Coordinates of C-alpha atoms in Angstrom, one line a residue:
Chain A
X1434 CA -17.0 -5.4 -14.7
X1435 CA -16.5 -6.3 -18.2
X1436 CA -15.6 -10.0 -19.0
X1437 CA -12.0 -11.0 -19.5
X1438 CA -9.8 -14.0 -19.9
X1439 CA -7.9 -15.1 -16.8
X1440 CA -4.6 -16.8 -17.2
X1441 CA -2.3 -17.8 -14.3
X1442 CA 1.4 -17.8 -15.0
X1443 CA 3.9 -20.1 -13.4
X1444 CA 7.1 -18.4 -14.4
X1445 CA 8.4 -15.2 -16.1
X1446 CA 8.6 -16.8 -19.6
X1447 CA 5.0 -18.0 -19.4
X1448 CA 3.8 -14.6 -18.1
X1449 CA 5.3 -12.7 -21.0
X1450 CA 3.9 -15.2 -23.6
X1451 CA 0.6 -15.1 -22.0
X1452 CA 0.5 -11.2 -22.3
X1453 CA -0.1 -11.6 -26.0
X1454 CA -2.5 -8.7 -26.7
X1455 CA -2.2 -5.0 -26.0
X1456 CA -5.3 -5.3 -23.9
X1457 CA -3.7 -7.7 -21.5
X1458 CA -2.7 -6.7 -18.0
X1459 CA -0.6 -8.3 -15.5
X1460 CA -2.4 -9.0 -12.1
X1461 CA -0.5 -8.9 -8.7
X1462 CA -2.7 -8.7 -5.6
X1463 CA -5.5 -6.9 -7.4
X1464 CA -6.1 -4.4 -4.7
X1465 CA -6.1 -1.5 -7.2
X1466 CA -6.6 -3.2 -10.6
X1467 CA -9.8 -5.3 -9.5
X1468 CA -11.2 -2.1 -8.0
X1469 CA -10.6 0.0 -11.2
X1470 CA -12.1 -2.8 -13.3
X1471 CA -15.2 -2.9 -11.1
X1472 CA -15.5 1.0 -11.7
X1473 CA -15.1 0.3 -15.5
X1474 CA -12.1 2.6 -15.4
X1475 CA -9.9 -0.3 -16.5
X1476 CA -11.3 -2.9 -18.9
X1477 CA -8.6 -5.3 -19.9
X1478 CA -9.3 -8.1 -22.4
X1479 CA -7.1 -10.5 -20.4
X1480 CA -5.5 -10.7 -16.9
X1481 CA -2.3 -12.5 -16.6
X1482 CA -1.9 -13.4 -12.9
X1483 CA 1.8 -13.0 -12.0
X1484 CA 1.2 -13.2 -8.2
X1485 CA 2.4 -16.9 -8.1
X1486 CA 5.7 -16.2 -9.8
X1487 CA 8.8 -17.1 -7.7
X1488 CA 9.4 -14.1 -5.3
X1489 CA 12.2 -13.8 -2.8
X1490 CA 14.2 -11.1 -1.1
X1491 CA 18.0 -11.8 -1.7
X1492 CA 21.1 -10.0 -0.7
X1493 CA 23.5 -8.9 -3.6
X1494 CA 27.2 -9.4 -3.5
X1495 CA 27.8 -5.7 -2.9
X1496 CA 25.6 -5.6 0.2
X1497 CA 22.4 -4.4 -1.5
X1498 CA 19.0 -6.2 -1.8
X1499 CA 17.0 -7.6 -4.5
X1500 CA 13.2 -7.8 -3.9
X1501 CA 11.2 -10.0 -6.2
X1502 CA 8.2 -8.2 -7.9
X1503 CA 5.6 -10.6 -6.5
X1504 CA 6.8 -10.3 -3.0
X1505 CA 3.8 -9.2 -0.8
X1506 CA 4.1 -5.7 0.8
X1507 CA 3.8 -7.2 4.3
X1508 CA 6.6 -9.7 3.7
X1509 CA 8.9 -7.1 2.5
X1510 CA 8.1 -4.8 5.6
X1511 CA 8.7 -7.7 7.9
X1512 CA 11.9 -9.0 6.4
X1513 CA 14.8 -8.6 8.7
X1514 CA 17.3 -7.1 6.2
X1515 CA 14.6 -4.5 5.3
X1516 CA 13.9 -3.7 8.9
X1517 CA 17.5 -3.3 9.9
X1518 CA 19.2 -1.9 6.9
X1519 CA 16.5 0.0 5.1
X1520 CA 14.1 1.0 7.9
X1521 CA 12.6 3.8 6.0
X1522 CA 11.3 1.3 3.5
X1523 CA 9.8 -1.0 6.1
X1524 CA 8.1 2.0 7.8
X1525 CA 6.8 3.4 4.4
X1526 CA 5.3 0.1 3.5
X1527 CA 3.7 -0.2 6.9
X1528 CA 2.4 3.4 6.7
X1529 CA 0.3 2.3 3.6
X1530 CA -3.2 0.9 3.3
X1531 CA -4.2 -1.7 5.9
X1532 CA -2.7 -5.0 7.0
X1533 CA -5.3 -6.8 4.8
X1534 CA -4.2 -4.9 1.7
X1535 CA -0.6 -5.2 2.6
X1536 CA -1.0 -8.9 2.8
X1537 CA -2.4 -9.0 -0.8
X1538 CA -0.4 -6.2 -2.6
X1539 CA 2.7 -7.0 -4.4
X1540 CA 5.8 -4.9 -4.8
X1541 CA 5.4 -4.4 -8.4
X1542 CA 1.7 -3.6 -8.1
X1543 CA 2.5 -1.0 -5.4
X1544 CA 4.7 0.7 -7.9
X1545 CA 2.1 0.6 -10.7
X1546 CA -0.9 1.7 -8.6
X1547 CA -2.9 4.5 -10.1
X1548 CA -3.8 7.9 -8.6
X1549 CA -6.5 8.2 -6.0
X1550 CA -7.7 11.6 -7.4
X1551 CA -11.5 11.5 -6.9
X1552 CA -12.1 13.0 -10.4
X1553 CA -10.1 10.2 -11.9
X1554 CA -12.4 7.7 -10.1
X1555 CA -15.6 9.6 -10.9
X1556 CA -16.1 8.3 -14.5
X1557 CA -19.8 9.1 -14.5
X1558 CA -19.5 12.8 -13.5
X1559 CA -16.1 14.3 -13.9
X1560 CA -13.5 15.3 -16.5
X1561 CA -10.1 13.6 -16.2
X1562 CA -7.4 13.8 -18.7
X1563 CA -5.9 10.5 -17.4
X1564 CA -9.2 8.6 -18.1
X1565 CA -10.0 10.5 -21.2
X1566 CA -7.1 12.5 -22.8
X1567 CA -7.9 15.9 -23.8
X1568 CA -11.3 16.2 -22.1
X1569 CA -10.0 18.5 -19.3
X1570 CA -9.1 18.4 -15.5
X1571 CA -11.8 19.1 -12.9
X1572 CA -9.2 19.0 -10.1
X1573 CA -7.4 22.2 -11.0
X1574 CA -10.5 24.3 -10.2
X1575 CA -12.1 21.8 -7.9
X1576 CA -11.5 20.0 -4.7
X1577 CA -7.7 19.7 -4.7
X1578 CA -6.7 19.2 -1.1
X1579 CA -4.9 16.0 -1.9
X1580 CA -3.2 17.2 -5.1
X1581 CA 0.3 18.0 -6.3
X1582 CA 2.3 21.1 -5.4
X1583 CA 5.4 19.9 -7.6
X1584 CA 5.6 18.9 -11.3
X1585 CA 1.9 19.4 -12.2
X1586 CA 0.8 20.6 -15.6
X1587 CA -2.3 22.4 -17.0
X1588 CA -3.7 19.0 -17.7
X1589 CA -3.2 17.1 -14.4
X1590 CA -2.4 17.6 -10.8
X1591 CA -2.9 14.2 -9.6
X1592 CA -0.6 12.6 -7.1
X1593 CA 1.0 9.2 -6.9
X1594 CA -0.5 7.5 -3.9
X1595 CA 2.3 5.1 -2.9
X1596 CA 4.1 5.3 0.4
X1597 CA 6.6 2.6 -0.5
X1598 CA 7.7 4.4 -3.6
X1599 CA 8.7 7.4 -1.6
X1600 CA 11.2 5.3 0.3
X1601 CA 12.4 3.6 -2.9
X1602 CA 13.0 7.2 -4.5
X1603 CA 15.0 8.2 -1.5
X1604 CA 17.0 5.0 -1.7
X1605 CA 17.8 5.4 -5.5
X1606 CA 16.1 1.9 -6.2
X1607 CA 16.4 0.4 -9.6
X1608 CA 13.4 -1.3 -11.4
X1609 CA 14.4 -4.4 -13.4
X1610 CA 12.1 -5.2 -16.4
X1611 CA 11.5 -8.0 -18.8
X1612 CA 9.5 -7.8 -22.0
X1613 CA 9.1 -8.8 -25.6
X1614 CA 12.3 -6.8 -26.4
X1615 CA 14.4 -8.3 -23.6
X1616 CA 15.5 -7.2 -20.2
X1617 CA 16.4 -3.6 -19.1
X1618 CA 16.6 -1.6 -15.9
X1619 CA 15.3 1.9 -15.1
X1620 CA 16.0 3.9 -12.0
X1621 CA 12.9 4.3 -10.1
X1622 CA 13.2 8.1 -10.1
X1623 CA 12.8 7.9 -14.0
X1624 CA 10.1 5.2 -13.9
X1625 CA 7.1 7.4 -13.0
X1626 CA 6.5 10.4 -15.3
X1627 CA 5.3 13.9 -14.6
X1628 CA 2.0 14.5 -16.4
X1629 CA 3.2 17.2 -19.0
X1630 CA 1.0 17.0 -22.1
X1631 CA 0.2 13.4 -21.5
X1632 CA -1.0 12.6 -18.0
X1633 CA -2.5 9.3 -19.3
X1634 CA 1.1 8.0 -19.8
X1635 CA 2.2 7.4 -16.2
X1636 CA 5.4 5.3 -16.3
X1637 CA 8.3 4.3 -18.5
X1638 CA 6.9 0.7 -19.0
X1639 CA 6.6 -0.4 -22.6
X1640 CA 3.7 -2.6 -23.8
X1641 CA 4.0 -6.2 -22.6
X1642 CA 6.7 -5.4 -20.2
X1643 CA 6.8 -6.9 -16.8
X1644 CA 8.5 -5.6 -13.6
X1645 CA 10.6 -8.5 -12.3
X1646 CA 12.6 -7.0 -9.3
X1647 CA 13.5 -4.0 -7.4
X1648 CA 17.2 -3.6 -6.6
X1649 CA 18.5 -1.5 -3.6
X1650 CA 22.1 -0.5 -3.6
X1651 CA 24.0 -0.2 -0.4
X1652 CA 23.5 3.3 1.1
X1653 CA 25.3 5.1 3.9
X1654 CA 22.2 7.1 4.7
X1655 CA 19.8 4.0 4.8
X1656 CA 20.6 2.5 8.3
X1657 CA 19.7 5.8 10.1
X1658 CA 16.4 6.4 8.2
X1659 CA 12.7 6.6 8.7
X1660 CA 9.4 7.6 7.1
X1661 CA 6.7 9.9 8.6
X1662 CA 3.2 10.1 7.0
X1663 CA 0.9 13.1 7.8
X1664 CA -2.7 12.4 6.9
X1665 CA -6.4 13.3 7.8
X1666 CA -6.8 10.4 10.2
X1667 CA -4.1 8.6 12.1
X1668 CA -4.1 5.4 10.1
X1669 CA -5.5 3.8 6.9
X1670 CA -5.6 7.0 4.9
X1671 CA -3.6 8.4 2.0
X1672 CA -0.9 10.9 2.6
X1673 CA -1.3 14.7 2.6
X1674 CA 2.3 14.8 2.8
X1675 CA 5.1 12.2 3.7
X1676 CA 8.8 12.4 4.1
X1677 CA 11.3 9.5 3.6
X1678 CA 14.7 10.5 4.9
X1679 CA 18.0 9.1 5.8
X1680 CA 21.0 10.8 7.4
X1681 CA 24.6 9.9 8.2
X1682 CA 26.7 12.3 10.3
X1683 CA 30.5 12.2 10.4
X1684 CA 32.2 14.4 12.9
X1685 CA 29.2 16.5 13.5
X1686 CA 28.5 17.2 9.9
X1687 CA 26.1 15.7 7.4
X1688 CA 28.1 13.3 5.2
X1689 CA 25.1 11.6 3.5
X1690 CA 21.4 12.6 3.3
X1691 CA 18.5 11.3 1.3
X1692 CA 15.1 13.0 1.3
X1693 CA 12.0 12.1 -0.8
X1694 CA 8.5 13.7 -0.3
X1695 CA 5.2 11.8 -1.0
X1696 CA 1.7 13.2 -1.5
X1697 CA 3.0 16.2 -3.6
X1698 CA 3.5 15.1 -7.2
X1699 CA 2.6 12.5 -9.8
X1700 CA 5.8 10.8 -8.8
X1701 CA 7.6 10.2 -5.5
X1702 CA 9.4 13.6 -5.3
X1703 CA 13.2 13.4 -4.6
X1704 CA 14.3 16.6 -2.8
X1705 CA 17.7 17.0 -4.5
X1706 CA 17.8 20.7 -3.8
X1707 CA 17.2 20.3 -0.1
X1708 CA 19.9 17.5 0.0
X1709 CA 22.3 19.9 -1.6
X1710 CA 21.8 22.5 1.0
X1711 CA 22.6 20.0 3.8
X1712 CA 25.6 18.3 2.7
X1713 CA 28.6 19.1 4.7
X1714 CA 26.6 21.3 7.1
X1715 CA 26.0 20.8 10.9
X1716 CA 22.6 19.5 11.6
X1717 CA 20.3 22.2 13.2
X1718 CA 16.6 22.8 12.9
X1719 CA 17.3 26.1 11.1
X1720 CA 19.4 24.5 8.5
X1721 CA 16.7 21.8 7.9
X1722 CA 14.0 24.4 7.5
X1723 CA 16.4 26.3 5.0
X1724 CA 16.8 23.1 3.1
X1725 CA 13.0 22.5 2.8
X1726 CA 12.6 26.1 1.7
X1727 CA 15.0 25.5 -1.1
X1728 CA 13.1 22.7 -2.4
X1729 CA 9.8 24.4 -1.9
X1730 CA 10.8 27.3 -4.1
X1731 CA 9.6 25.3 -7.0
X1732 CA 6.1 24.6 -5.5
X1733 CA 2.9 25.7 -7.2
X1734 CA -0.2 25.5 -5.1
X1735 CA -3.9 25.6 -5.7
X1736 CA -6.9 26.7 -3.7
X1737 CA -7.3 23.5 -1.6
X1738 CA -3.5 22.5 -1.1
X1739 CA -1.5 25.6 -0.2
X1740 CA -1.1 24.2 3.3
X1741 CA 1.2 21.5 1.9
X1742 CA 4.0 24.0 1.7
X1743 CA 4.2 24.6 5.4
X1744 CA 3.4 21.0 6.1
X1745 CA 6.3 19.8 4.0
X1746 CA 8.6 22.3 5.6
X1747 CA 7.8 21.3 9.2
X1748 CA 7.7 17.6 8.5
X1749 CA 11.0 17.7 6.8
X1750 CA 12.5 19.6 9.7
X1751 CA 10.9 17.3 12.3
X1752 CA 12.0 14.0 10.6
X1753 CA 15.6 15.3 10.0
X1754 CA 15.9 16.6 13.5
X1755 CA 14.8 13.1 14.8
X1756 CA 17.4 11.3 12.7
X1757 CA 20.1 13.8 13.7
X1758 CA 19.1 13.7 17.4
X1759 CA 18.7 17.6 17.6
X1760 CA 15.8 19.3 19.1
X1761 CA 12.9 19.8 16.7
Chain B
X1120 CA -9.2 -25.9 -9.8
X1121 CA -10.6 -26.1 -6.2
X1122 CA -10.7 -24.0 -3.1
X1123 CA -10.8 -25.2 0.4
X1124 CA -13.2 -23.2 2.6
X1125 CA -13.3 -24.1 6.3
X1126 CA -11.9 -27.5 5.5
X1127 CA -14.3 -28.4 2.6
X1128 CA -13.2 -28.3 -1.1
X1129 CA -15.4 -26.4 -3.6
X1130 CA -14.9 -26.0 -7.3
X1131 CA -14.0 -22.6 -8.5
X1132 CA -16.5 -20.4 -10.6
X1133 CA -16.2 -20.5 -14.4
X1134 CA -16.5 -16.7 -14.6
X1135 CA -13.2 -15.1 -13.4
X1136 CA -15.2 -11.9 -12.4
X1137 CA -16.6 -13.6 -9.5
X1138 CA -15.0 -12.1 -6.2
X1139 CA -14.1 -14.5 -3.4
X1140 CA -16.7 -12.5 -1.4
X1141 CA -19.5 -13.3 -3.9
X1142 CA -18.4 -16.9 -4.1
X1143 CA -18.8 -17.2 -0.4
X1144 CA -22.1 -15.4 0.0
X1145 CA -23.9 -15.7 -3.2
X1146 CA -23.0 -19.2 -4.4
X1147 CA -22.0 -21.1 -1.3
X1148 CA -24.4 -19.5 1.2
X1149 CA -21.6 -18.6 3.6
X1150 CA -23.3 -15.3 4.5
X1151 CA -21.2 -14.7 7.7
X1152 CA -18.7 -12.7 5.7
X1153 CA -20.2 -9.3 5.0
X1154 CA -20.3 -7.1 1.9
X1155 CA -19.4 -3.5 3.0
X1156 CA -17.9 -1.0 0.5
X1157 CA -16.9 -3.6 -2.1
X1158 CA -13.7 -1.4 -2.8
X1159 CA -11.2 -2.3 0.0
X1160 CA -12.1 0.6 2.2
X1161 CA -13.9 -0.9 5.3
X1162 CA -12.7 -4.5 6.1
X1163 CA -16.2 -6.1 6.6
X1164 CA -15.2 -8.7 4.1
X1165 CA -12.0 -9.8 5.8
X1166 CA -11.3 -13.5 5.6
X1167 CA -8.1 -15.6 6.3
X1168 CA -6.4 -17.2 3.3
X1169 CA -3.5 -19.5 3.9
X1170 CA -3.1 -17.9 7.4
X1171 CA -3.1 -14.2 6.2
X1172 CA -6.0 -11.8 6.5
X1173 CA -7.2 -10.5 3.2
X1174 CA -10.1 -8.6 1.7
X1175 CA -12.4 -11.0 -0.1
X1176 CA -14.1 -8.2 -2.1
X1177 CA -10.9 -7.4 -3.9
X1178 CA -9.8 -11.2 -4.3
X1179 CA -10.9 -12.8 -7.5
X1180 CA -12.1 -16.2 -6.6
X1181 CA -9.8 -17.8 -9.2
X1182 CA -6.8 -16.3 -7.5
X1183 CA -7.6 -18.4 -4.5
X1184 CA -7.2 -21.7 -6.5
X1185 CA -5.7 -24.4 -4.3
X1186 CA -5.7 -22.1 -1.2
X1187 CA -7.2 -22.6 2.2
X1188 CA -9.9 -20.1 3.2
X1189 CA -11.1 -19.6 6.9
X1190 CA -14.2 -17.6 7.4
X1191 CA -16.3 -16.6 10.6
X1192 CA -18.1 -19.9 10.1
X1193 CA -14.8 -21.9 10.5
X1194 CA -13.9 -20.3 13.8
X1195 CA -16.1 -22.2 16.4
X1196 CA -14.8 -25.6 17.3
X1197 CA -16.5 -28.8 15.8
X1198 CA -18.7 -29.0 18.9
X1199 CA -19.9 -25.4 18.3
X1200 CA -18.0 -23.7 21.0
X1201 CA -17.2 -20.2 20.1
X1202 CA -13.7 -19.1 19.3
X1203 CA -12.1 -17.3 22.4
X1204 CA -12.2 -14.1 20.6
X1205 CA -15.8 -14.5 19.6
X1206 CA -16.6 -14.9 23.3
X1207 CA -14.4 -12.0 24.2
X1208 CA -16.3 -9.7 21.8
X1209 CA -19.6 -10.7 23.6
X1210 CA -18.1 -10.0 27.1
X1211 CA -16.5 -6.6 26.1
X1212 CA -19.3 -5.2 24.0
X1213 CA -17.1 -5.4 20.9
X1214 CA -20.2 -4.8 18.7
X1215 CA -23.4 -2.9 18.4
X1216 CA -25.2 -3.7 15.1
X1217 CA -22.8 -6.5 14.4
X1218 CA -22.3 -6.0 10.6
X1219 CA -18.6 -5.4 10.8
X1220 CA -18.0 -8.1 13.4
X1221 CA -17.2 -11.2 11.4
X1222 CA -14.5 -9.0 9.5
X1223 CA -13.2 -7.6 12.7
X1224 CA -12.9 -11.1 14.3
X1225 CA -11.2 -12.7 11.3
X1226 CA -8.9 -9.7 11.1
X1227 CA -8.0 -9.9 14.8
X1228 CA -7.5 -13.7 14.8
X1229 CA -4.8 -13.3 12.0
X1230 CA -3.4 -10.2 13.5
X1231 CA -2.6 -12.1 16.8
X1232 CA -0.5 -14.4 14.6
X1233 CA 1.4 -11.5 13.2
X1234 CA 1.9 -10.1 16.6
X1235 CA 3.4 -13.3 17.9
X1236 CA 5.6 -13.6 14.8
X1237 CA 7.0 -10.3 15.9
X1238 CA 6.0 -8.4 12.7
X1239 CA 6.4 -4.7 13.1
X1240 CA 3.7 -2.1 12.6
X1241 CA 4.0 1.6 11.6
X1242 CA 3.8 2.5 15.3
X1243 CA 6.5 0.0 16.5
X1244 CA 9.2 2.1 18.0
X1245 CA 12.2 -0.2 17.0
X1246 CA 11.6 -2.0 13.7
X1247 CA 14.6 -4.3 14.2
X1248 CA 13.4 -5.8 17.6
X1249 CA 9.6 -5.6 16.6
X1250 CA 6.8 -4.8 18.9
X1251 CA 7.6 -5.0 22.6
X1252 CA 4.0 -5.8 23.6
X1253 CA 0.5 -5.6 22.4
X1254 CA -0.2 -2.1 23.6
X1255 CA -3.6 -0.4 22.8
X1256 CA -1.7 1.8 20.2
X1257 CA -0.3 -1.4 18.5
X1258 CA -3.7 -3.0 18.4
X1259 CA -5.5 0.1 17.1
X1260 CA -2.9 0.6 14.3
X1261 CA -3.1 -3.0 13.4
X1262 CA -6.9 -3.1 13.3
X1263 CA -7.3 0.2 11.4
X1264 CA -8.3 -1.7 8.2
X1265 CA -11.6 -2.6 9.9
X1266 CA -14.1 0.2 10.4
X1267 CA -17.0 0.1 12.8
X1268 CA -19.5 2.9 12.1
X1269 CA -21.4 2.1 15.4
X1270 CA -18.1 3.1 17.1
X1271 CA -17.5 0.0 19.0
X1272 CA -13.7 0.3 18.6
X1273 CA -12.9 0.7 22.3
X1274 CA -14.8 -2.6 23.1
X1275 CA -13.1 -4.3 20.1
X1276 CA -9.6 -3.3 21.4
X1277 CA -10.6 -4.5 24.9
X1278 CA -11.9 -7.8 23.6
X1279 CA -8.6 -8.3 21.8
X1280 CA -6.6 -7.4 24.8
X1281 CA -8.5 -9.8 26.9
X1282 CA -7.9 -12.6 24.6
X1283 CA -4.3 -11.8 24.3
X1284 CA -4.1 -11.8 28.1
X1285 CA -5.9 -15.2 28.3
X1286 CA -8.6 -13.7 30.3
X1287 CA -11.4 -14.7 27.9
X1288 CA -12.7 -18.3 28.3

């Protein structure tokens, strides 16, 4: 690990002023950044520790929630308002990593974690356009079991590893930011970028900008919602595929539905085409499969991950059937 | 700038690159905590910081400034009596080579607090009410961050069940 300056910020103003070079990085729980620094994939000149900034979960006047950036993942998952009003978010967080890592990791750090593509990690032996723009991608013709079927480019097919963000995408969360240029807000769905020609640019974050809070609006589809993760072992593994979904039925018809898919793209994938198929329809397994097909029409698969199409389809139908109380 | 480890205050290292794990093992001689993968994948380095189980390999020691750390060396009572979970691990064959054991035990001690607080896990059926009881499924899910390559997981779960039931001395 290269040497760096360590600065611990007490509040937001101090954090922004401490991040005074382009080579400074904000440090939350460190579960991803410290690991990447040890691999020499990240080498910041300074770490500004924002893990001690005031962090709370508060209700908004309209019935939504604001979650502070430094709230630990485990605290958010265990919070009564999250568990009862946004169960898909609680379960998504609990599906991620291990209890030890969830105790360390912050909400903002979870959003900003980088891909677990093995070629990205293999700095000594592999090409990766995220690590070294323009050098090439060894995943496209390599071991791509864990890679994207949506939104990839000829330069990168890595996936975003977060479970929590899949629920945030389904819930239309807003990311609040503060930086040298002032405060602004970005919808979570616009926060992570698809790789395109620049896979090394992963988010909408500007230099020196800090995530301050996540805001959840009230949602009619949130109370009856869940998260299901399919992986190579039953716990403590990244997703092959995951589904965050919420459903509200009125008079036997689907009034509100939210579906997001994890493990399939460089960002949490909101399944808007599938949602459109379902609105106003009676909930049946056949209709859920049809909705998944509508979304999967845009899928592009590789040698190692073609199975994800069928897996997304079946998992989507199983989760929605569970939420609707119909036979899967 | 100080860190309290098992009730004793120590100065923090000058170099911020030093992990909490390296501080414990290499600088303070507290070698009970083990170095496994050094990248957050195995749980061998688990310690308890301000009551919460964390991975000491991914914690920079400077980040623990002012916090209270409990390691395997801090679990027995002052007169040397083993923690009930340590005793239960012996009685239920919760180990073979023993390398992952300090991490397993620190993890389980803090996990019991999470269970008693009613924190849900991924396998908890009703998130609103929390876990109904400490089933084997709940224990296995909650302990999934601690790997044992000898395969002593069944004994580990039994030891935890025994301690929760108060069967262990």
